[in-house]
XYZ file of C-alpha atoms in Angstrom:
714
model
C -25.429 8.246 -30.025
C -24.228 5.687 -27.534
C -25.938 5.014 -24.140
C -22.819 5.303 -22.220
C -23.207 9.087 -21.260
C -27.000 9.645 -21.770
C -27.804 12.926 -22.824
C -30.855 14.970 -21.432
C -31.888 18.437 -22.066
C -34.739 20.201 -19.614
C -37.177 22.909 -20.331
C -34.436 25.031 -18.187
C -31.922 24.314 -21.394
C -29.297 22.782 -18.920
C -28.396 19.432 -20.431
C -27.725 16.950 -18.007
C -24.797 14.384 -18.969
C -24.916 10.825 -16.917
C -21.893 8.958 -17.480
C -22.873 5.116 -17.145
C -20.794 2.857 -18.895
C -22.534 -0.544 -19.686
C -21.167 -3.826 -18.378
C -18.968 -2.380 -15.424
C -19.177 -1.500 -11.974
C -17.134 1.960 -12.511
C -16.701 4.342 -15.217
C -13.350 4.011 -16.861
C -11.503 6.045 -19.738
C -11.890 2.960 -21.829
C -12.577 3.003 -25.675
C -16.385 3.124 -24.994
C -15.910 6.564 -23.151
C -13.556 8.002 -25.407
C -16.301 7.754 -28.017
C -18.933 8.483 -26.312
C -17.447 11.511 -24.991
C -16.273 12.814 -28.673
C -19.817 11.977 -29.693
C -21.336 13.932 -26.665
C -19.300 17.142 -27.196
C -20.097 17.004 -31.102
C -23.482 17.344 -29.702
C -22.886 20.216 -27.500
C -21.339 22.063 -29.720
C -23.951 21.754 -32.409
C -26.773 22.326 -30.178
C -24.574 25.086 -28.047
C -27.091 28.096 -29.017
C -30.199 26.150 -27.394
C -28.486 25.037 -24.074
C -27.779 27.146 -20.845
C -25.141 24.916 -19.385
C -24.030 21.484 -18.641
C -24.070 19.465 -15.486
C -21.895 16.195 -15.210
C -22.787 13.314 -13.041
C -22.533 9.586 -13.147
C -25.081 6.787 -12.376
C -22.868 4.421 -10.518
C -22.037 4.458 -6.958
C -18.583 6.145 -7.889
C -18.327 9.099 -9.956
C -15.430 8.146 -12.245
C -12.496 5.691 -11.379
C -9.874 6.820 -13.700
C -8.159 5.199 -16.525
C -8.669 1.823 -17.733
C -5.967 -0.020 -16.589
C -6.433 -3.354 -18.704
C -5.887 -1.134 -21.415
C -2.972 0.548 -19.939
C -1.117 -1.937 -18.608
C -0.634 -3.640 -21.937
C 1.150 -0.432 -23.467
C 4.649 -1.025 -24.602
C 7.190 0.885 -26.371
C 6.411 -0.139 -29.804
C 2.762 1.267 -29.128
C 3.695 4.434 -27.404
C 3.095 6.982 -30.280
C -0.325 5.441 -30.820
C -0.847 5.541 -27.126
C 0.549 9.013 -26.896
C -1.941 10.063 -29.209
C -5.125 8.306 -27.765
C -3.963 10.209 -24.341
C -3.852 13.614 -26.299
C -7.537 12.765 -27.993
C -8.987 12.521 -24.288
C -7.368 15.958 -23.616
C -8.670 17.454 -26.447
C -12.238 16.687 -25.762
C -11.868 17.672 -21.995
C -10.689 21.311 -23.087
C -13.365 21.222 -25.980
C -15.616 20.934 -22.571
C -14.203 23.880 -20.842
C -13.978 26.165 -23.428
C -17.212 25.292 -24.961
C -18.754 29.115 -23.907
C -20.985 27.612 -21.506
C -21.018 26.821 -17.657
C -20.478 23.451 -16.846
C -20.737 21.649 -13.100
C -19.250 18.387 -12.360
C -22.038 16.837 -10.037
C -19.486 14.615 -7.841
C -22.176 11.505 -6.743
C -19.351 9.558 -5.625
C -15.669 8.784 -5.392
C -13.516 10.575 -8.011
C -9.996 9.614 -8.625
C -7.842 9.897 -11.031
C -9.144 10.170 -14.415
C -12.287 10.823 -12.637
C -10.900 13.839 -10.720
C -9.270 15.059 -14.159
C -12.897 15.407 -15.434
C -14.125 17.201 -12.717
C -11.195 19.691 -12.896
C -12.123 20.181 -16.971
C -15.855 21.842 -15.235
C -15.890 25.373 -14.467
C -17.610 24.649 -10.833
C -17.453 21.266 -8.609
C -20.428 20.593 -6.255
C -19.687 17.314 -4.114
C -22.182 15.258 -1.894
C -21.237 15.454 1.529
C -20.792 11.605 2.393
C -18.329 10.052 3.772
C -17.641 7.196 0.746
C -16.747 10.302 -1.605
C -13.004 11.027 -2.041
C -11.054 13.530 -4.185
C -7.538 12.818 -5.726
C -4.998 11.880 -7.979
C -3.352 8.436 -6.778
C -1.561 8.095 -10.187
C 1.582 7.964 -8.438
C 0.874 4.996 -6.441
C 0.556 3.157 -9.292
C 3.903 4.340 -10.921
C 2.142 6.616 -13.181
C 1.397 10.234 -13.238
C -1.840 11.941 -13.912
C -2.236 12.096 -17.789
C -5.837 13.762 -18.207
C -4.529 17.122 -17.367
C -4.541 16.743 -13.822
C -0.824 17.865 -13.530
C -1.481 20.713 -15.643
C -5.094 22.037 -14.076
C -4.090 21.187 -10.489
C -1.144 23.654 -10.835
C -3.031 26.178 -12.603
C -5.961 26.174 -10.024
C -3.862 25.663 -6.496
C -0.154 26.822 -7.477
C 2.694 24.628 -7.523
C 3.655 24.635 -3.814
C -0.271 23.578 -2.913
C -0.520 21.229 -5.696
C 2.341 19.023 -5.510
C 1.389 16.976 -2.354
C -1.906 15.730 -4.558
C 0.098 14.727 -7.184
C 3.880 13.372 -6.248
C 2.109 12.167 -2.689
C -1.498 11.049 -4.123
C -2.904 12.824 -1.434
C -6.901 12.060 -1.281
C -9.255 13.778 0.360
C -13.051 13.772 1.639
C -15.738 16.398 0.558
C -15.134 19.005 3.791
C -11.201 18.806 2.983
C -11.884 19.367 -0.451
C -13.993 22.187 -0.002
C -11.337 23.865 2.346
C -8.199 23.319 0.151
C -10.189 25.132 -2.568
C -10.611 21.633 -4.950
C -14.537 22.047 -4.775
C -17.199 25.013 -4.569
C -20.078 23.305 -2.967
C -21.029 20.537 -0.630
C -24.793 18.910 -1.236
C -26.688 16.998 1.356
C -28.159 14.855 -1.444
C -28.403 13.881 -4.897
C -31.367 16.194 -5.989
C -29.543 18.884 -3.648
C -26.571 18.582 -5.503
C -28.350 18.737 -9.245
C -30.425 22.057 -7.588
C -27.143 23.515 -7.074
C -25.594 22.799 -10.167
C -28.528 24.060 -12.047
C -28.778 27.288 -9.724
C -25.669 28.106 -10.380
C -25.644 27.563 -14.257
C -28.496 29.891 -14.278
C -26.311 32.661 -12.474
C -23.454 32.262 -14.393
C -23.810 32.434 -17.825
C -20.292 33.638 -18.912
C -18.033 30.997 -16.860
C -15.208 30.416 -17.882
C -11.766 28.610 -16.328
C -9.608 30.845 -14.170
C -6.823 30.377 -16.367
C -8.429 31.277 -19.473
C -9.464 34.292 -18.036
C -7.764 37.881 -18.885
C -5.398 38.860 -16.410
C -4.830 35.189 -14.745
C -1.603 34.832 -12.882
C -0.817 31.511 -10.948
C -1.332 30.955 -7.393
C 2.105 31.122 -5.327
C 3.885 32.644 -8.552
C 5.434 30.943 -11.295
C 8.848 29.132 -11.164
C 10.679 31.902 -11.835
C 9.384 33.842 -8.646
C 12.004 34.147 -6.143
C 10.684 32.439 -3.241
C 9.157 29.996 -5.141
C 12.570 28.968 -7.227
C 14.358 28.837 -3.810
C 11.681 26.197 -2.522
C 11.904 24.591 -6.204
C 16.184 24.811 -5.993
C 16.202 21.955 -3.555
C 12.987 20.088 -4.396
C 14.813 17.253 -6.755
C 17.582 16.656 -4.041
C 14.476 16.095 -1.204
C 12.663 14.121 -3.899
C 15.459 11.808 -4.354
C 16.127 11.296 -0.964
C 12.458 10.041 -0.620
C 12.501 7.833 -3.988
C 16.305 6.464 -3.951
C 15.757 6.578 -7.640
C 13.486 3.689 -7.660
C 10.450 5.422 -8.218
C 10.472 7.647 -11.796
C 6.659 8.821 -11.090
C 7.233 11.289 -8.433
C 10.625 12.708 -10.328
C 8.483 12.899 -13.950
C 5.185 14.258 -11.857
C 7.871 17.274 -10.476
C 9.113 17.682 -13.934
C 5.718 17.719 -15.710
C 4.614 20.587 -13.223
C 7.790 23.096 -13.155
C 8.100 22.672 -16.573
C 4.723 23.004 -17.246
C 3.989 26.004 -15.217
C 6.532 28.109 -16.857
C 4.665 27.562 -20.637
C 1.237 28.388 -21.868
C -1.779 25.419 -21.254
C -1.735 23.789 -24.478
C 1.971 23.277 -24.414
C 1.989 22.232 -20.272
C -0.522 19.753 -21.885
C 1.921 18.062 -24.581
C 4.611 18.232 -21.665
C 2.073 16.221 -19.340
C 1.490 13.621 -21.847
C 5.433 12.814 -22.897
C 6.176 12.434 -19.138
C 3.003 10.055 -18.962
C 3.585 8.098 -22.026
C 7.308 7.624 -20.642
C 6.047 6.375 -17.309
C 2.962 3.965 -18.783
C 5.282 2.317 -21.151
C 7.740 1.750 -18.426
C 8.622 -1.107 -16.432
C 7.915 0.292 -12.932
C 4.334 1.153 -13.563
C 3.260 -2.193 -14.890
C 5.238 -4.196 -11.885
C 3.232 -1.725 -9.608
C -0.166 -1.963 -11.341
C 0.260 -5.715 -11.385
C 0.929 -5.935 -7.522
C -1.002 -2.886 -6.359
C -4.287 -3.166 -8.741
C -4.640 -6.294 -10.203
C -3.320 -8.609 -7.631
C -4.432 -6.318 -4.424
C -7.896 -6.599 -5.887
C -8.003 -10.506 -6.399
C -6.977 -11.008 -2.591
C -9.532 -8.514 -1.579
C -11.880 -10.564 -3.588
C -11.398 -13.424 -1.843
C -9.090 -15.453 -4.140
C -7.453 -17.114 -1.050
C -11.021 -17.573 0.722
C -12.057 -21.254 1.058
C -15.274 -20.966 -0.606
C -18.724 -22.364 0.522
C -18.688 -20.496 3.897
C -20.743 -17.802 4.446
C -19.125 -14.199 5.326
C -19.504 -13.429 8.970
C -19.037 -10.464 10.898
C -17.342 -10.998 14.717
C -18.951 -9.037 17.652
C -16.395 -9.817 20.343
C -12.598 -10.357 20.586
C -10.364 -11.212 23.175
C -6.619 -10.516 23.133
C -4.136 -11.943 25.239
C -1.043 -9.910 25.795
C -1.402 -5.873 26.253
C 2.339 -5.445 25.069
C 3.065 -3.726 21.783
C 1.600 -6.174 19.438
C -1.609 -6.914 21.676
C -2.229 -3.374 21.834
C -1.891 -2.902 18.656
C -4.153 -5.651 17.535
C -6.829 -4.723 20.335
C -6.794 -0.896 19.094
C -7.507 -1.892 15.193
C -10.058 -4.160 16.276
C -12.167 -1.477 18.515
C -11.899 1.007 15.823
C -13.360 -1.374 13.514
C -16.523 -1.660 15.736
C -15.736 -4.690 17.569
C -15.997 -5.205 21.272
C -12.419 -5.981 22.672
C -11.359 -7.569 25.874
C -7.751 -6.957 26.439
C -5.981 -9.325 28.776
C -2.638 -8.999 30.663
C -1.204 -10.979 33.834
C -2.443 -8.115 35.892
C -5.001 -5.637 35.846
C -2.482 -2.718 35.564
C -0.618 -4.170 32.517
C -4.040 -4.214 30.790
C -4.911 -1.211 31.725
C -1.265 0.164 30.195
C -1.766 -1.441 27.160
C -5.292 0.382 26.887
C -3.540 3.582 27.310
C -1.241 3.075 24.509
C -4.607 2.659 22.116
C -6.145 5.822 24.096
C -2.772 7.770 23.286
C -2.503 6.583 19.861
C -6.410 7.806 19.036
C -5.660 11.101 21.154
C -2.982 11.852 18.470
C -5.458 11.639 15.795
C -7.847 13.966 17.761
C -5.188 16.648 17.187
C -4.468 16.211 14.028
C -8.025 16.228 13.016
C -8.047 12.571 11.539
C -10.813 11.441 14.176
C -13.521 13.097 16.188
C -13.761 13.212 19.994
C -16.819 11.509 19.929
C -15.051 8.381 17.454
C -12.403 8.257 20.386
C -14.830 8.418 22.930
C -16.895 5.363 21.259
C -13.328 3.330 20.628
C -12.307 3.608 23.938
C -15.786 2.436 25.590
C -15.312 -0.918 23.314
C -11.860 -1.305 24.393
C -11.858 -3.377 28.015
C -8.775 -4.002 30.118
C -8.912 -6.944 32.419
C -6.881 -9.548 34.212
C -9.943 -12.396 34.326
C -10.112 -15.205 31.491
C -13.913 -15.237 32.361
C -14.211 -12.145 30.537
C -13.594 -13.616 27.453
C -17.189 -15.004 27.786
C -19.054 -14.528 24.290
C -15.876 -13.807 22.645
C -15.923 -15.560 18.931
C -11.959 -15.020 18.467
C -9.289 -15.127 20.712
C -5.914 -13.682 19.264
C -2.887 -14.569 21.659
C 0.023 -11.999 21.441
C 2.388 -13.035 24.009
C 6.515 -13.606 24.110
C 7.504 -16.118 21.852
C 7.745 -19.063 23.829
C 5.663 -22.188 22.867
C 4.940 -23.237 26.666
C 3.729 -20.117 27.605
C 1.281 -19.596 24.665
C -0.126 -22.879 25.222
C -0.796 -22.174 28.483
C -2.896 -18.955 28.089
C -4.736 -20.439 25.203
C -6.276 -23.461 26.823
C -7.518 -20.982 29.865
C -8.696 -18.695 27.162
C -10.475 -21.251 24.990
C -12.227 -22.651 27.822
C -14.138 -19.483 28.960
C -14.540 -18.217 25.068
C -17.433 -19.385 22.746
C -17.109 -23.281 22.248
C -16.791 -22.491 18.387
C -14.633 -19.433 18.906
C -11.669 -19.591 16.379
C -8.178 -19.278 18.134
C -5.577 -17.516 16.731
C -1.819 -16.957 17.883
C 0.284 -13.877 16.526
C 3.418 -16.222 16.543
C 6.032 -14.458 13.728
C 7.943 -17.982 13.545
C 6.817 -20.723 15.822
C 4.973 -23.374 13.636
C 1.064 -23.209 14.099
C 0.512 -27.088 13.915
C 2.678 -27.245 16.983
C 1.159 -24.288 18.993
C -2.320 -26.172 17.908
C -1.409 -29.154 19.875
C -2.076 -27.791 23.462
C -5.828 -27.058 22.868
C -8.584 -29.612 22.661
C -10.120 -28.836 19.231
C -6.802 -27.960 16.706
C -9.150 -27.449 13.784
C -10.123 -24.266 15.077
C -6.724 -23.401 15.686
C -5.125 -20.407 13.000
C -2.113 -17.996 12.847
C -2.712 -14.382 12.603
C 0.433 -12.731 11.859
C 0.045 -9.082 12.231
C 2.893 -6.693 11.596
C 4.454 -3.771 13.742
C 3.442 -1.000 14.036
C -0.080 -3.044 13.724
C -2.019 0.276 13.186
C -0.058 1.138 10.311
C 0.916 -1.775 8.619
C -1.647 -2.997 6.238
C -1.181 -6.840 6.136
C -2.279 -9.740 7.971
C -0.339 -13.198 7.232
C -3.147 -15.954 7.929
C -1.500 -19.228 8.742
C -3.112 -22.495 7.979
C -2.201 -25.411 10.296
C -1.824 -28.948 9.452
C -5.392 -29.454 11.320
C -6.956 -25.772 10.708
C -10.577 -26.405 8.568
C -11.868 -24.524 6.171
C -14.380 -22.634 8.182
C -12.047 -21.372 10.656
C -9.707 -19.953 7.633
C -12.382 -18.500 6.044
C -13.979 -16.839 9.674
C -10.090 -15.675 9.973
C -10.216 -14.091 6.509
C -13.519 -12.131 6.855
C -12.002 -10.741 10.598
C -9.153 -9.464 8.883
C -11.074 -7.827 6.279
C -13.555 -6.517 8.621
C -10.370 -4.682 10.468
C -9.496 -3.283 7.365
C -6.834 -5.035 6.395
C -5.132 -6.860 3.504
C -5.214 -10.897 4.194
C -2.771 -13.341 2.272
C -3.311 -17.048 3.157
C -0.051 -19.145 3.584
C 0.337 -22.975 4.910
C 2.053 -23.828 8.005
C 5.994 -23.573 8.085
C 8.692 -22.391 10.279
C 8.748 -18.538 9.555
C 5.803 -19.174 7.518
C 6.420 -17.014 4.423
C 6.894 -13.633 5.729
C 9.281 -14.055 8.741
C 11.381 -16.607 6.930
C 11.982 -14.273 3.732
C 12.392 -11.290 5.988
C 15.090 -13.199 8.186
C 17.132 -13.877 4.728
C 17.369 -9.736 4.136
C 18.536 -9.393 7.829
C 20.716 -11.989 8.035
C 22.333 -11.423 4.413
C 23.176 -7.673 5.623
C 24.684 -8.673 8.880
C 26.560 -11.540 7.057
C 28.178 -8.766 4.697
C 29.043 -6.664 8.036
C 30.832 -9.924 8.872
C 32.473 -10.086 5.703
C 34.017 -6.693 6.395
C 31.835 -4.659 4.184
C 31.097 -1.130 5.289
C 27.890 -0.979 7.548
C 26.952 2.385 6.287
C 27.264 0.720 2.169
C 24.876 -1.979 3.391
C 22.538 0.225 4.790
C 22.818 2.890 1.616
C 22.242 0.282 -0.939
C 19.379 -1.580 0.890
C 17.466 1.996 0.616
C 18.718 2.301 -2.916
C 17.614 -1.107 -4.030
C 13.690 -0.056 -2.594
C 14.228 -1.518 0.846
C 12.381 1.324 3.209
C 15.000 0.552 5.910
C 18.516 -1.033 5.683
C 18.826 -4.345 7.494
C 21.388 -3.271 10.508
C 18.684 -0.657 11.568
C 15.601 -2.780 11.014
C 17.589 -5.956 13.102
C 18.070 -3.201 15.995
C 14.040 -2.909 15.355
C 13.511 -6.515 15.973
C 15.877 -6.776 18.810
C 18.993 -8.849 18.581
C 18.350 -10.539 21.825
C 14.840 -11.648 20.184
C 16.528 -13.295 17.598
C 19.024 -14.860 19.607
C 16.108 -16.444 21.504
C 14.522 -17.374 18.332
C 17.411 -19.132 17.294
C 17.566 -20.765 20.599
C 14.178 -22.014 20.646
C 14.546 -23.116 16.799
C 17.515 -25.279 17.628
C 15.791 -26.756 20.394
C 12.750 -27.949 17.906
C 15.236 -29.209 15.474
C 17.254 -31.483 18.023
C 14.533 -32.802 19.591
C 13.154 -33.502 15.841
C 16.779 -35.278 15.107
C 17.423 -32.792 12.922
C 20.795 -30.399 12.651
C 19.824 -26.667 13.381
C 20.440 -24.113 10.514
C 23.532 -22.018 10.343
C 24.436 -18.585 9.129
C 27.248 -16.883 8.543
C 25.252 -13.985 10.364
C 24.806 -15.969 13.460
C 28.609 -15.137 14.612
C 28.287 -11.246 13.835
C 24.809 -11.462 16.109
C 26.507 -13.188 19.294
C 29.349 -11.318 19.650
C 27.222 -7.873 19.214
C 25.200 -9.716 21.977
C 28.081 -10.304 24.284
C 28.587 -6.502 23.926
C 25.467 -5.762 25.509
C 24.709 -4.498 22.350
C 20.990 -5.764 21.998
C 19.156 -3.187 19.557
C 17.043 0.023 20.103
C 14.938 -1.081 23.202
C 18.357 -1.717 24.605
C 19.514 1.856 23.537
C 22.388 0.695 21.801
C 22.784 -2.140 18.621
C 24.274 -1.756 15.391
C 23.293 2.073 15.921
C 23.552 3.904 18.749
C 20.357 6.057 19.924
C 21.448 9.297 21.563
C 18.829 11.002 23.804
C 18.717 14.007 22.041
C 19.711 13.332 18.354
C 19.142 10.990 15.677
C 19.961 7.503 15.570
C 23.753 6.490 13.884
C 25.989 3.418 13.093
C 27.990 2.541 16.082
C 31.501 3.628 15.834
C 32.604 -0.151 17.040
C 31.282 -1.505 13.681
C 34.215 0.088 12.095
C 37.111 -1.463 14.258
C 34.992 -4.425 15.149
C 33.959 -5.726 11.794
C 34.833 -3.633 8.977
C 38.185 -4.125 7.189
C 38.900 -1.714 4.218
C 40.959 -4.400 2.217
C 37.125 -5.705 1.550
C 35.868 -3.956 -1.771
C 31.965 -5.486 -2.811
C 30.652 -3.722 -5.720
C 27.365 -1.767 -5.011
C 25.659 -3.820 -7.652
C 26.512 -7.017 -5.375
C 25.302 -5.373 -2.256
C 22.001 -4.635 -3.954
C 21.521 -7.885 -5.624
C 22.437 -9.901 -2.668
C 19.804 -8.236 -0.491
C 16.562 -8.873 -3.498
C 17.850 -12.053 -4.441
C 18.177 -13.907 -1.398
C 14.562 -12.685 -0.937
C 13.866 -13.616 -3.748
C 15.067 -17.020 -3.977
C 13.565 -17.720 -0.701
C 10.135 -16.636 -1.688
C 10.339 -19.491 -4.858
C 11.275 -22.016 -2.144
C 7.886 -21.198 -0.366
C 6.253 -21.263 -3.369
C 7.855 -24.868 -4.078
C 7.004 -25.868 -0.977
C 3.360 -25.243 -0.915
C 3.993 -22.552 1.697
C 2.880 -20.000 -0.768
C -0.193 -20.771 -2.911
C -0.463 -17.918 -4.787
C 1.811 -15.365 -6.857
C -0.679 -12.769 -5.685
C 0.096 -13.401 -2.096
C 3.817 -13.727 -2.463
C 3.709 -10.584 -4.000
C 1.785 -8.261 -1.733
C 2.955 -9.999 1.072
C 6.234 -9.216 0.308
C 5.833 -5.872 -0.080
C 3.209 -5.041 2.549
C 4.474 -7.448 5.209
C 8.217 -7.015 4.953
C 8.884 -3.976 2.681
C 9.926 -5.651 -0.333
C 11.021 -3.087 -2.798
C 7.617 -1.650 -4.294
C 8.877 -0.893 -7.394
C 9.901 -4.373 -8.546
C 5.726 -5.079 -7.973
C 6.438 -8.033 -5.260
C 9.101 -10.728 -4.823
C 8.226 -13.011 -7.806
C 7.485 -9.889 -9.925
C 10.665 -8.796 -9.226
C 12.117 -12.370 -11.021
C 9.757 -12.001 -14.054
C 10.671 -8.395 -14.888
C 14.499 -9.076 -14.337
C 13.870 -12.013 -16.829
C 13.993 -15.614 -16.073
C 16.900 -16.442 -17.549
C 19.185 -13.814 -16.506
C 18.158 -14.277 -13.141
C 18.971 -17.737 -12.993
C 22.314 -16.803 -14.279
C 22.771 -14.451 -11.655
C 21.644 -16.411 -8.879
C 24.477 -18.609 -9.998
C 26.753 -16.251 -10.199
C 26.294 -15.171 -6.604
C 25.963 -18.304 -5.700
C 29.399 -19.356 -6.630
C 31.020 -16.236 -4.786
C 28.768 -16.134 -1.929
C 27.277 -19.221 -1.063
C 24.640 -21.819 -2.009
C 21.957 -20.082 -0.553
C 21.725 -18.151 -3.755
C 21.214 -21.451 -5.745
C 18.279 -21.517 -7.558
C 15.552 -23.797 -6.684
C 14.950 -26.968 -9.307
C 11.467 -25.570 -9.744
C 12.657 -21.925 -10.788
C 15.314 -23.914 -13.183
C 12.420 -26.002 -14.774
C 10.349 -22.322 -14.857
C 13.048 -20.574 -17.005
C 13.440 -23.517 -19.388
C 9.638 -23.307 -19.754
C 10.038 -19.676 -20.343
C 7.122 -19.305 -17.933
C 6.500 -16.316 -15.822
C 5.089 -15.966 -12.213
C 1.570 -15.607 -12.972
């Protein structure tokens, strides 16, 4: 008998099974677990008459983490049948557990996600530790998968189709109190001892326990798919789902299929249906792309892969933010929410108070939704101070400047703040385009200067791009990295360049869409194909959000910088379109008119003037060309960033492209898009696009060499 699952029978004849897979920080459904669970069930069945019941718990900080992704990511089409049979064996063991004929309790001492929650669902009673660290749910969809260990089948039978689908299709996770309210668990416990005591007491009170779906007369909550009310909802569900996924993400569609089809047959048949869909997804490319990015590469980043070594981790206690506009207020909001004192400064006290009011309004909405308590809101507000005086930056360990994209203004406010702050404070600019090395020249110690590029809206966007200037020292970079993690954001580290990585690549997406409009391609076609490619928003819509006036200002500043360096300013076919729009006063969403109209009491609509002003009926561009131009132009610019040393890791490139600029998540990121397309095929397509649409699609030399070597981006 392996020690991976400890088997301990007490004097009350209750068996405590403690999962503790050796050599790993979390329990997973790997080969060792599968072997141990099979052996444990053999013993339980053999000793069945001598036991009163079973309690399943964990020796780890978490209850159970789920499937072994190291195994799963290697499964291909050739191994599909073996994989399918292995999954059925896992399910068969869980079925043996719930039909043992003895009461079984899951004592959930930590997070139970994915396969961990599926184990809990196979228990007759679920008792969770009432602790903020405990999360419950099935997040497989976020990795391009579906719950393959019986999660779809049991959630549907436990809650009914309508209530189960948000947990399955959206990967919704809940804390213990919410899980209790939703009917996912039966009891909360104050401590591990309390949890085990409650488990023992229940077992002794319910000797004949069985699952609801195994009980005589069981009826599915909310009805079966044939029920009139539910049938009407399910009739439109696929089209609503397709509107969200645009056909790029197969997992939500397969989950819906497995849930609905499984609800129409018996339990065992439903398990087979779920396993077939799970195998299809697990052996598919999209799941591999998403697992690579959102699991392996994200974990590498969060573990400090891009953080300079040799510097002790530090926590910031006081931060100064300059500029109380949308970005500055957002930065102040997330910083205060992370437990840090914030001084939010603007040109006047009133302007600073308006920024604080923005943060307060955002927190108030969270209170109204039950996501924040009034006490938490008050604590956040108490940490956020509005000011118009640089002297209030005294004691600040970090200053973040978030004013207008003007080099002289940024230099002026940062110099004043640096004098008032701590002598060793990190000085950071939230610029999205201006080179950090140039901005750093304004302060006395450029080695303390760094770029911290947040994304709008700050409270929702998970990424922060840390930009290292020519003089930024390692300690400054390490402290910046620690701060980004302290406010619960994902840090990527890049070297200095105009536009850095994210803004530079994002600009190619916007400009390509606008350039196609200038060629006479229909605006609706451009926007629709962008979303079908997996981009969250079309290039024309996002241009309005950024504002065409700001784009014009940035181009003007860039031209001045290039001329000062004796270089020719960059040109792009999109510029003429932007200029025409600006001349007509269509500056973007904030101005109420851009590529879209923004009626006061209705949804935005593409401006009818685009048809007469730009679109040409004779221009026909294949939908594949539209999609490829939008994705290829970003991927190629990402390769150039890697080639030039702006990017230093593939993980930063992939996660930065998805989390920062919304690059199609199904691809696993801009460089993984090239990998999964195939390097030779990608290069050939890039040459084709370059010949037809311009040299910006010409593959960089490093990509050509990589293709010859057959060397993927890893």
